[in-house]
Short mmCIF file of C-alpha atoms and ligand atoms in Angstrom, two decimals:
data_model
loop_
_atom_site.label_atom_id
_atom_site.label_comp_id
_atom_site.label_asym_id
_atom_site.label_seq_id
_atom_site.Cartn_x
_atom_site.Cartn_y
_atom_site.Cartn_z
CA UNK O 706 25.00 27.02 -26.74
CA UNK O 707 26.54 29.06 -29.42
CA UNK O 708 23.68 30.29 -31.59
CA UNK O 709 22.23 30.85 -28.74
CA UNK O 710 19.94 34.10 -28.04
CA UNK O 711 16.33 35.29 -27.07
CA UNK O 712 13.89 35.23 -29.96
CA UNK O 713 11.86 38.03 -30.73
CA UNK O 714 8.50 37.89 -31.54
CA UNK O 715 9.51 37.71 -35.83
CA UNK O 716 11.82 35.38 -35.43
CA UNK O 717 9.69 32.80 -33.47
CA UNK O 718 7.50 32.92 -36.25
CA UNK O 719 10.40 32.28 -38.97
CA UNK O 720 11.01 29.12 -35.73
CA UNK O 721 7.63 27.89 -36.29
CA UNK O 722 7.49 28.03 -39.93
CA UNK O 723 10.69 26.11 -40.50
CA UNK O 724 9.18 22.84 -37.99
CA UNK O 725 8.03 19.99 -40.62
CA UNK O 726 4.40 19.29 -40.08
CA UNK O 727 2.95 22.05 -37.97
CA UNK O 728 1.81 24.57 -40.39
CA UNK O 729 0.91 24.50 -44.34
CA UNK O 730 3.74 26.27 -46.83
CA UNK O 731 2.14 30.00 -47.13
CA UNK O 732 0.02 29.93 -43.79
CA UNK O 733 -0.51 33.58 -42.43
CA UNK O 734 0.95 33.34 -39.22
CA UNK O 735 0.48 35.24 -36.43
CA UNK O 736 3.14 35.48 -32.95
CA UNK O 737 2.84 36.88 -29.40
CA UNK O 738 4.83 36.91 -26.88
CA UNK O 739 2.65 36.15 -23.88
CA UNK O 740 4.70 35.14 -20.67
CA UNK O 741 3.57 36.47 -17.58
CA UNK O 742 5.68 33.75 -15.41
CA UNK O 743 9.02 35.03 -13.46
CA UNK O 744 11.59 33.52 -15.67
CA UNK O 745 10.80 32.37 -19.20
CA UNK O 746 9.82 33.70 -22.52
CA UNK O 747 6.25 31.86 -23.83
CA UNK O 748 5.39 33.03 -27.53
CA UNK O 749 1.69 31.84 -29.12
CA UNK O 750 1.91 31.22 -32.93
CA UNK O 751 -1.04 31.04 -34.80
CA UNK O 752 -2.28 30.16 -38.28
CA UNK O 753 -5.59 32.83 -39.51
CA UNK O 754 -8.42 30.84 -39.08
CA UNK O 755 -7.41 28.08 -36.95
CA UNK O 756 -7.94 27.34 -33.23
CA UNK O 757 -5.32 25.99 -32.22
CA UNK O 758 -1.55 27.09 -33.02
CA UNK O 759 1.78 25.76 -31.04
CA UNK O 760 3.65 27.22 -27.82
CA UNK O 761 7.46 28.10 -28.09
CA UNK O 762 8.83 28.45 -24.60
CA UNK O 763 12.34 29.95 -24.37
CA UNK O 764 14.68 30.26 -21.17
CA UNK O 765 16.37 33.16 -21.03
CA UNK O 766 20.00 33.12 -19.72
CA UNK O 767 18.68 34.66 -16.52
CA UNK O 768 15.33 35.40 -14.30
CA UNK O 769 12.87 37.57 -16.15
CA UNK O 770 11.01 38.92 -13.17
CA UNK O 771 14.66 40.41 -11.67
CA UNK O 772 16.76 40.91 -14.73
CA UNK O 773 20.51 40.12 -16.02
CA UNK O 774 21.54 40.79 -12.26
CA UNK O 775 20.38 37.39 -11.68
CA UNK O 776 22.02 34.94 -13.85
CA UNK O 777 19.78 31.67 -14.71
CA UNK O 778 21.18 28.31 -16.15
CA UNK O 779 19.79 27.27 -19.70
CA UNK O 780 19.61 23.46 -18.68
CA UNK O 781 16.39 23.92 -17.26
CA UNK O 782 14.71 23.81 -20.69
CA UNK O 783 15.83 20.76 -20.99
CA UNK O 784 14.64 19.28 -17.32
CA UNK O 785 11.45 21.04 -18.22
CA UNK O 786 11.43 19.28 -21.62
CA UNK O 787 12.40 15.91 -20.17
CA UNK O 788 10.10 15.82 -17.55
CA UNK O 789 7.11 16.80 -19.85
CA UNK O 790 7.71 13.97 -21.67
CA UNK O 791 8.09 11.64 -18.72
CA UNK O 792 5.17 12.76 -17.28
CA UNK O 793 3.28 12.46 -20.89
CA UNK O 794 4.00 8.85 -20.45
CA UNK O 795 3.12 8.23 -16.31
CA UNK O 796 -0.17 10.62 -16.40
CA UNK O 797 -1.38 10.57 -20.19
CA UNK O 798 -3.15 13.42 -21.15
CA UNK O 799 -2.19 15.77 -18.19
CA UNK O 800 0.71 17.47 -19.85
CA UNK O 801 0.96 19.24 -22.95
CA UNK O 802 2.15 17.47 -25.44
CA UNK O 803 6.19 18.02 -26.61
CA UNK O 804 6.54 18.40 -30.09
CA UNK O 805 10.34 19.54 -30.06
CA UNK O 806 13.03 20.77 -27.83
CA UNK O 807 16.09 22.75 -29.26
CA UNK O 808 19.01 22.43 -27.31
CA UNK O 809 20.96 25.38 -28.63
CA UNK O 810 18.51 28.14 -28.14
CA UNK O 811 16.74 26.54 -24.56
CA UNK O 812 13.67 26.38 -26.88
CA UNK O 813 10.52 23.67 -26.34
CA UNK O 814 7.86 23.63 -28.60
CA UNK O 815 4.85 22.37 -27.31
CA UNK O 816 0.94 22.11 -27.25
CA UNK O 817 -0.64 24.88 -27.19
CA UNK O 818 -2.92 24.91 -24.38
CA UNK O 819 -4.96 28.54 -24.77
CA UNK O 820 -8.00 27.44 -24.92
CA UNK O 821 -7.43 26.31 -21.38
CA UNK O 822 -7.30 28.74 -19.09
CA UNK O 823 -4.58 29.45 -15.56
CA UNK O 824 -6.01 27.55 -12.71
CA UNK O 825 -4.83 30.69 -10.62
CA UNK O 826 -6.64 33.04 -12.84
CA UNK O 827 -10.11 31.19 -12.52
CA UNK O 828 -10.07 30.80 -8.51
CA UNK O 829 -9.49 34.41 -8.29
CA UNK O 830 -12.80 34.51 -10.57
CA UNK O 831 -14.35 31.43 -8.16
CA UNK O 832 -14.37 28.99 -10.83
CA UNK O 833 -15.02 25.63 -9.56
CA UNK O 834 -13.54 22.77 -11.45
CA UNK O 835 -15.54 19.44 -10.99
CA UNK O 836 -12.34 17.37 -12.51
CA UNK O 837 -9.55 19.39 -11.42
CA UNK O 838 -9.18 17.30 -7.85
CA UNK O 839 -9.31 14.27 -9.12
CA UNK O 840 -7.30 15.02 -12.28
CA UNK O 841 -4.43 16.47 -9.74
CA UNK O 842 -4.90 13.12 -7.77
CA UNK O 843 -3.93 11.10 -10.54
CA UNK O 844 -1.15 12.87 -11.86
CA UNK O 845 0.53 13.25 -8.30
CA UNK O 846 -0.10 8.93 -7.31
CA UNK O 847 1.05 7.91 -10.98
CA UNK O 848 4.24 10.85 -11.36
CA UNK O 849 5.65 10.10 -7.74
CA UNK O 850 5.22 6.85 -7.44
CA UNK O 851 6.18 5.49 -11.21
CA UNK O 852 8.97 7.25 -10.22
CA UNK O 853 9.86 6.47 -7.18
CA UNK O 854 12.22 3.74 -5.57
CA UNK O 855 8.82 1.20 -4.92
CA UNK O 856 8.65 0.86 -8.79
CA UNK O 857 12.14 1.69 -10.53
CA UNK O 858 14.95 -0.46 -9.47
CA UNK O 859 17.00 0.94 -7.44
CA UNK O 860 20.12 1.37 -9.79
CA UNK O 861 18.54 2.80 -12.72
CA UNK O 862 16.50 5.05 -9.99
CA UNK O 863 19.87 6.95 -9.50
CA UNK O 864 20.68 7.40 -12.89
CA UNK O 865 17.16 9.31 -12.84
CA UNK O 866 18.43 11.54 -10.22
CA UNK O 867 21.73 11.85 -11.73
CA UNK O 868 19.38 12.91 -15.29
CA UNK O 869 17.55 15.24 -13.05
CA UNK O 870 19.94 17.28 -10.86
CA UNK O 871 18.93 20.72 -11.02
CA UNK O 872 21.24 22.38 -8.80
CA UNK O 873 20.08 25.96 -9.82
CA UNK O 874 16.75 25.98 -9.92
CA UNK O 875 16.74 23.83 -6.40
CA UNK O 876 18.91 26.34 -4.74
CA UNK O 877 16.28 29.28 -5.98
CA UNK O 878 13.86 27.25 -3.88
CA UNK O 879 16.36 26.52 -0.84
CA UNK O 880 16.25 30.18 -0.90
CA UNK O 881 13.29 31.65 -1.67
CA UNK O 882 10.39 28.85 0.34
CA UNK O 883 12.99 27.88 2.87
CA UNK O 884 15.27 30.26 4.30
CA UNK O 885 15.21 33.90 2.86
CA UNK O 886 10.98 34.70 4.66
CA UNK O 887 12.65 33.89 8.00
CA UNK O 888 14.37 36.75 7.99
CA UNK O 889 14.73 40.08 7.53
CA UNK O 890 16.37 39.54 4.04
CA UNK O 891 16.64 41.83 0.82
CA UNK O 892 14.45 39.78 -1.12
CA UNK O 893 11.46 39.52 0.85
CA UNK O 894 8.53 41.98 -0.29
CA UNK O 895 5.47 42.32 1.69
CA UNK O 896 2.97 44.32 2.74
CA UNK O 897 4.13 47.28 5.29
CA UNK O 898 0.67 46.54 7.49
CA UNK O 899 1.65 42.97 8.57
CA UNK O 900 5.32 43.85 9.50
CA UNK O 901 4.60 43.44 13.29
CA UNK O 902 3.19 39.50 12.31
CA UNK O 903 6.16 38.70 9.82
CA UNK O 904 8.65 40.19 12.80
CA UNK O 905 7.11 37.69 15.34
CA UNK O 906 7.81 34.68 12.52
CA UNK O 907 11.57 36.38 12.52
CA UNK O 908 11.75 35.97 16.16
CA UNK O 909 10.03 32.11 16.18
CA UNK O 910 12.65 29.83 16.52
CA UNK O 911 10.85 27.16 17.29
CA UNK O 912 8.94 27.45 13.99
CA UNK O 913 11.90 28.06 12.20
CA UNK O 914 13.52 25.00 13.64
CA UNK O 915 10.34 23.01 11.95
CA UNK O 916 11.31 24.90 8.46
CA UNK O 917 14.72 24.11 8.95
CA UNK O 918 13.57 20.53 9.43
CA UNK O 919 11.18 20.52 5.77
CA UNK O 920 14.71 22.70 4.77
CA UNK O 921 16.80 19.77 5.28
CA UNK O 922 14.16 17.19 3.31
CA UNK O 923 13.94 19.13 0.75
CA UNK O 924 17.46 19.02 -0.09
CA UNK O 925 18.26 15.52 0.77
CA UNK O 926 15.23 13.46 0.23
CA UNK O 927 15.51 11.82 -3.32
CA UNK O 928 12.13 10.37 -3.26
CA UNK O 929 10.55 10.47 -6.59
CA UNK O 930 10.86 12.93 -9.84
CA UNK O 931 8.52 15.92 -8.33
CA UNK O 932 7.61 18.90 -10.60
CA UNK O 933 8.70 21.33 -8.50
CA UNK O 934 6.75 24.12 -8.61
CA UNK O 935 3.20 22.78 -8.54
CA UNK O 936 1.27 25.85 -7.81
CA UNK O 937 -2.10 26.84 -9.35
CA UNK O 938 -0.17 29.24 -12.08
CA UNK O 939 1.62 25.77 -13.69
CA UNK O 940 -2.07 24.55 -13.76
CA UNK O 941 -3.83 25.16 -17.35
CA UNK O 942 -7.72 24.40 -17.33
CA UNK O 943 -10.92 23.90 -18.50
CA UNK O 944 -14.15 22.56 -17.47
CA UNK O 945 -13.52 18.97 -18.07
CA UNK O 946 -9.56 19.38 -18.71
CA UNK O 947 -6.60 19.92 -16.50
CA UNK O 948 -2.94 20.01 -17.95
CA UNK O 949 0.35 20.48 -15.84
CA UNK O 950 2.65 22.97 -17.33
CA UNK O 951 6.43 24.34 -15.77
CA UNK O 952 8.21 21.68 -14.56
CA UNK O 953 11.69 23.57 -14.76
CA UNK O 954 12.31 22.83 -11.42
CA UNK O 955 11.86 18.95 -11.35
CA UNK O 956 14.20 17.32 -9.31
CA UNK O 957 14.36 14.07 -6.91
CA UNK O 958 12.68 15.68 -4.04
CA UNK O 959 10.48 14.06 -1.39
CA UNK O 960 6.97 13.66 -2.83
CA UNK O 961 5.37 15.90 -0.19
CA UNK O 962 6.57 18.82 -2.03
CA UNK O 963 4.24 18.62 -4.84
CA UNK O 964 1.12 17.57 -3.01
CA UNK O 965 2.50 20.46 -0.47
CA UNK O 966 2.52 23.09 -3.37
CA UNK O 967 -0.94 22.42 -4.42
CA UNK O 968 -2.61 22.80 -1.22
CA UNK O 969 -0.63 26.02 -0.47
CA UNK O 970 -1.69 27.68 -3.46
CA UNK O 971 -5.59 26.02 -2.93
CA UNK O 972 -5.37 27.80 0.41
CA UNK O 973 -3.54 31.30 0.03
CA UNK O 974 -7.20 31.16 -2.58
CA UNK O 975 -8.99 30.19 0.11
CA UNK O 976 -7.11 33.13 2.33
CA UNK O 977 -7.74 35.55 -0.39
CA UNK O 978 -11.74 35.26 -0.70
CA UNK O 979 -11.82 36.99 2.74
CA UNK O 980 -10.77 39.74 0.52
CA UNK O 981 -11.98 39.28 -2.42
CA UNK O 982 -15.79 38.13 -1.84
CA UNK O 983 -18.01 40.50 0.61
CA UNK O 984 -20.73 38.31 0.45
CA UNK O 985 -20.55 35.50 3.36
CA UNK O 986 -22.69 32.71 2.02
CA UNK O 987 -20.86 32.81 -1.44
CA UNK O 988 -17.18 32.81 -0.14
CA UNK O 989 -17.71 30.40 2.70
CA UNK O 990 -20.02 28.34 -0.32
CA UNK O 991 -16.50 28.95 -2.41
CA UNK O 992 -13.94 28.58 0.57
CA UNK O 993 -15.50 24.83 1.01
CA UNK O 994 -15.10 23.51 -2.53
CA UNK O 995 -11.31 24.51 -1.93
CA UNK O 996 -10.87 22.20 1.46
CA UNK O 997 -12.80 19.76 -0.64
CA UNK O 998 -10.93 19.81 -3.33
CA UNK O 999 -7.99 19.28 -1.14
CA UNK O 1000 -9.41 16.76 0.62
CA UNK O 1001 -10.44 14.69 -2.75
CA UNK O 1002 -7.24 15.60 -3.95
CA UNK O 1003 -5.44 13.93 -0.56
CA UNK O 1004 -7.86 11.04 -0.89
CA UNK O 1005 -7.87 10.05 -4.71
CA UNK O 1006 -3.86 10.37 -4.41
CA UNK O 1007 -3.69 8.35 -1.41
CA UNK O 1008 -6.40 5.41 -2.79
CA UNK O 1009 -4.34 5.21 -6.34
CA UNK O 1010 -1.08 5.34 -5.13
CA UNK O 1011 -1.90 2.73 -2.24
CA UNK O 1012 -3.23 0.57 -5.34
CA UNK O 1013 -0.20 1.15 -7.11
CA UNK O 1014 1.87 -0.51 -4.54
CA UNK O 1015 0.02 -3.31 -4.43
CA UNK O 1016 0.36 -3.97 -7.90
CA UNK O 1017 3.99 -3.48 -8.31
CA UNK O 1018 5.68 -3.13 -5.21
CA UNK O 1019 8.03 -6.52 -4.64
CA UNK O 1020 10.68 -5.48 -2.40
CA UNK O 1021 10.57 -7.70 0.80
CA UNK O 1022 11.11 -4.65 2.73
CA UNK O 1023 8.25 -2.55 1.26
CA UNK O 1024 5.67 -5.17 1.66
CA UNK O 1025 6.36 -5.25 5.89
CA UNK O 1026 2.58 -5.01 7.17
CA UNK O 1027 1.93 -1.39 7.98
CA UNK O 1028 4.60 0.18 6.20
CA UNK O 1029 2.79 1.42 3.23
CA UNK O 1030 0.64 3.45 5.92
CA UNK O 1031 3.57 4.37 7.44
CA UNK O 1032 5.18 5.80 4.38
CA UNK O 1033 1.71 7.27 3.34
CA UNK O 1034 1.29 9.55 6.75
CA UNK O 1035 4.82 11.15 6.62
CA UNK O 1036 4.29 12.07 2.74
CA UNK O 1037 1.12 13.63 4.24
CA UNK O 1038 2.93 15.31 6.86
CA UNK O 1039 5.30 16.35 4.95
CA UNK O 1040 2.98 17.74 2.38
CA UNK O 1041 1.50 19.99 5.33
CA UNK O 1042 4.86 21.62 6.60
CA UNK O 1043 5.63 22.19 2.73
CA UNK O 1044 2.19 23.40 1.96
CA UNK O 1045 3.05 25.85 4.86
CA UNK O 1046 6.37 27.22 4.20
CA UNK O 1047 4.77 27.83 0.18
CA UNK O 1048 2.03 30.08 1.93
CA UNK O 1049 4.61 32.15 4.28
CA UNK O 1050 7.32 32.59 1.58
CA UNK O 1051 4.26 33.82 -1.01
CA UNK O 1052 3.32 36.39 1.55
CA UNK O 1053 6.43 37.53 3.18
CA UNK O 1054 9.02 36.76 0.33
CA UNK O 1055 9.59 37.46 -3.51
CA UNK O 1056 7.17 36.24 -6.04
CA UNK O 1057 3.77 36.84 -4.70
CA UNK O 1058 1.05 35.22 -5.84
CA UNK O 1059 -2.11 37.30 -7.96
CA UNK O 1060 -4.62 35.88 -5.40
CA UNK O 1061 -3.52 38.01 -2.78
CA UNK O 1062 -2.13 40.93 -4.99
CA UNK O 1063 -4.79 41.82 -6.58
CA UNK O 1064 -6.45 42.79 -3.20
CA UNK O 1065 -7.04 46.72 -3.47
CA UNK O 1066 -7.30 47.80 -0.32
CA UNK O 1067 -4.14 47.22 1.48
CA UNK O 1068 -5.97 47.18 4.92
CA UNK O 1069 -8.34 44.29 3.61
CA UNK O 1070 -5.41 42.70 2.02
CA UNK O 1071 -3.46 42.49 5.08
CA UNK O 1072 -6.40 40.07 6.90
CA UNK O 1073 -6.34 37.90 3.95
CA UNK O 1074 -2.71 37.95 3.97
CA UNK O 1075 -2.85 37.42 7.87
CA UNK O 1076 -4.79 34.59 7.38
CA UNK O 1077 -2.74 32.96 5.13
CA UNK O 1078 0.56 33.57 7.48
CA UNK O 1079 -1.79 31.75 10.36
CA UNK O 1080 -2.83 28.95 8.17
CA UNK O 1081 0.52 28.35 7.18
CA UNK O 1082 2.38 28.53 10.47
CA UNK O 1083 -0.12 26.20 11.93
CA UNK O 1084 0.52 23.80 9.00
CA UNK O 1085 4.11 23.80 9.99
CA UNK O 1086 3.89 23.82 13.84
CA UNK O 1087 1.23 20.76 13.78
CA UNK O 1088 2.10 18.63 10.55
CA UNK O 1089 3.07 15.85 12.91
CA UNK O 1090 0.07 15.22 14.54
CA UNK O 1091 -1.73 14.62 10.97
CA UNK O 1092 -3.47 11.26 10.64
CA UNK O 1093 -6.31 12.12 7.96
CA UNK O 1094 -6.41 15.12 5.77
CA UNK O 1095 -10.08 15.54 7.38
CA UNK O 1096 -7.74 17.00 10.49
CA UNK O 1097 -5.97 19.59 8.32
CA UNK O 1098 -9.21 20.96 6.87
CA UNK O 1099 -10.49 21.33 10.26
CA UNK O 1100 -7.57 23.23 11.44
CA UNK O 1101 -8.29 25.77 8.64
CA UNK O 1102 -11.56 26.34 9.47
CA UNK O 1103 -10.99 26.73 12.86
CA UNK O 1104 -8.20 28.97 12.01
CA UNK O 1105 -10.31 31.35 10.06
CA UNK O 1106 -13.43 31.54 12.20
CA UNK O 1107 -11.13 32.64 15.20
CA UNK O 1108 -9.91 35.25 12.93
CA UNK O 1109 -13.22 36.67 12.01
CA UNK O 1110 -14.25 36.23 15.90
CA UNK O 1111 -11.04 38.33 16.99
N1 ADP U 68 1.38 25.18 -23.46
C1 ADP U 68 0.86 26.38 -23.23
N2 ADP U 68 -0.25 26.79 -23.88
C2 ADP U 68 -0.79 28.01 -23.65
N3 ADP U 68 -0.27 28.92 -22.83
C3 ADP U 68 0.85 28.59 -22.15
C4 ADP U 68 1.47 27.30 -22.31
N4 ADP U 68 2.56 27.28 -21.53
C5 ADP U 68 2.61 28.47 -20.91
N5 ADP U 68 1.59 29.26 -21.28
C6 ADP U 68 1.30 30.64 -20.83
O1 ADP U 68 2.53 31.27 -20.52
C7 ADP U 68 2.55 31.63 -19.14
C8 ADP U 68 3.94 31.41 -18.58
O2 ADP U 68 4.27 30.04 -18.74
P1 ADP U 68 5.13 29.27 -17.66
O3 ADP U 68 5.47 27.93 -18.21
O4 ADP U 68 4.41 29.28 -16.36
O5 ADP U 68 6.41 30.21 -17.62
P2 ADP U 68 7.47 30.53 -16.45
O6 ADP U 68 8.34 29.32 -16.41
O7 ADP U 68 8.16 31.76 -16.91
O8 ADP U 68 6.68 30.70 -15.19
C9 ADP U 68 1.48 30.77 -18.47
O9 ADP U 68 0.98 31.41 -17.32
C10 ADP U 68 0.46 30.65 -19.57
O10 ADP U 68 -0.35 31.82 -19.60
C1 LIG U 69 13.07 34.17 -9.25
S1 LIG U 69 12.04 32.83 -9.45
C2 LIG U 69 10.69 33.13 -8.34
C3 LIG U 69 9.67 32.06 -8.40
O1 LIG U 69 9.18 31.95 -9.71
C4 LIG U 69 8.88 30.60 -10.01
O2 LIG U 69 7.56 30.51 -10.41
P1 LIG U 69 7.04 30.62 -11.93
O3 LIG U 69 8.21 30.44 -12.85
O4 LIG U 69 6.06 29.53 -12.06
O5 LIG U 69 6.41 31.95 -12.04
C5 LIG U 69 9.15 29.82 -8.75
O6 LIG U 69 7.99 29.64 -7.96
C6 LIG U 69 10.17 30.66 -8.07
O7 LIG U 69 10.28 30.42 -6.68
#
């Protein structure tokens, strides 16, 4: 890592310029720096007069949203470079495409994806996606279970996990979604209006003894290759296109945790429209394509990964009558309790999440983010009882009309 050090804006350019192939000798190039995550550096380069231009994304040697204080390891360009490419080959066309990664300077040069727009940025504007479920569905059966120990065998399966420890970026997690909301700690960050709520989650310990349950999968359940931090802000779209960006934190984690992610982030949207949109009919019209969407998302991932298994699966073991279902309702019980811990930590812990931020009015913001505490906690507290995502759906809705009743 010698010549390593954080490019400026010039010398990304100078970066670009010297890659065979991308640009013409002489091209007027342009570069911005246009990051907005909590760790990396993400510089656009484009030629005058062209659409589309090429993505540099650089680690920096520690977390950009705290600073030097907190010290970052450089290997996760390279799990995020890896696993773009592996996931290039399981779900074609739902990654950006790698053109380069640079070892010494933490540097991947990829697709450049800004004609597409955040996923996070267009539910806050109630964009509805017509692909986006089924997209995610895909992606999720064909990542997790291509990757998984009912298609690799099961030697070369932990030389995968060995490829993908990520100690660092997993321990982030262990502390930020599974232990550090729970308590009062120094890195939490909410708003002062729900303190008495987030002091009764303190005091909870029979909620916390469910976290500490997820807590304990998390960190020993080698499952499949997950991305790791499948929110709706490492979700780039379009109308008919849907490309997963961000997998620094891939690791062999239990699959739950992806599926988990998405619906978290679907619902702290859905929690935020109480905020954000006054008018009834349009955000309950809006608050039911997101349970849909999670629903189809549930659905499509359980039909093609089901149909994946069928296919490939040859283990004696695996192929037991029942246990496919078996396996199938614990992933989705797992993906509740994660999907639940994601909403509490984005509420009561570091990092929050635009939806809910960018709620003036700190009085209005506090029901949303209420909401989203209840949602979550119920998640958690009930994920066991979860045959059929058509149960978890319900439970929101119930869980939000009581609100608006109280
Ligand atoms: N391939 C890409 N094409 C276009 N924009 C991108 C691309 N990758 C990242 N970005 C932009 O950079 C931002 C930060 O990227 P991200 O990978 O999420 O960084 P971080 O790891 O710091 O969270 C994204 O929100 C998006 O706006
Ligand atoms: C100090 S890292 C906080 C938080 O940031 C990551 O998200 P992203 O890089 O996509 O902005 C991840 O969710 C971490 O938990």
């Amino acid at each position: 890592m010698s010549n390593y050090h954080p490019l400026t804006e010039a010398e990304a350019v100078q970066y670009a310029r010297s890659i065979p192939g991308l640009f013409s000798d002489g091209a007027v190039l342009t570069s911005r720096e246009i990051g907005d995550g909590n760790l990396n550096l993400v510089f656009h380069i484009r030629e005058e007069g062209r659409e589309k231009g090429v993505i540099l994304k650089q680690a920096l040697p520690y977390a950009r949203v705290v600073g030097e204080s907190w010290p970052l390891t450089l290997d996760r360009a390279r799990i995020e470079s890896e696993a773009l490419q592996v996931q290039a080959k399981l779900a074609e066309g739902l990654v950006p495409r790698v053109y380069k990664y640079d070892p010494d300077l933490a540097l991947t040069v990829m697709e450049d994806l800004t004609d597409h727009i955040v996923m996070r940025k267009g539910l806050i504007a109630r964009q509805q996606y017509p692909y986006f479920a089924e997209h995610m569905a895909r992606f999720l059966a064909r990542t997790l279970f291509f990757t998984s120990d009912f298609y690799v065998d099961r030697q070369e399966k932990k030389e995968w996990v060995r490829r993908f420890l990520n100690p660092q970026m997993c321990d982030i997690t262990e502390g930020l979604v599974f232990t550090d909301p729970y308590y009062d700690a120094e890195t939490n960050s909410f708003n002062p209006l729900i303190r008495t709520e987030v002091e009764a989650i303190w005091r909870d310990d029979a909620l916390k003894r469910e976290i500490a349950e997820l807590k304990e999968a998390f960190m020993t359940q080698a499952q499949a290759l997950v991305h790791g931090d499948l929110h709706t802000g490492s979700v780039m779209v379009t109308e008919t296109s849907t490309k997963v960006i961000d997998p620094e934190f891939a690791y062999y984690g239990p699959m739950g945790f992806d599926i988990g992610a998405l619906f978290a982030n679907l619902l702290l949207s859905y929690a935020s429209h109480e905020g954000h949109t006054a008018d009834e009919e349009i955000r309950i019209a809006y608050q039911e394509w997101l349970l849909e969407t999670i629903e189809t998302i549930w659905n499509g991932f359980e039909e093609q990964f089901s149909a994946l298994w069928q296919e490939h699966v040859t283990d004696e073991m695996w192929r037991v009558p029942g246990y496919r279902e078996r396996f199938l309702t614990r992933v989705l019980q797992d993906s509740a309790g994660f999907a639940g811990c994601k909403m509490l930590r984005r509420v009561i812990g570091l990092a929050p999440v635009a939806d809910l931020e960018t709620i003036e009015d700190p009085q209005v913001r506090a029901e949303a983010e209420m909401l989203a505490l209840h949602i979550g906690q119920a998640l958690i507290n009930r994920r066991k009882t979860l045959e059929k995502i058509g149960q978890l759906t319900a439970w929101v809705r119930e869980i939000a009309k009581e609100k608006v009743a109280k």
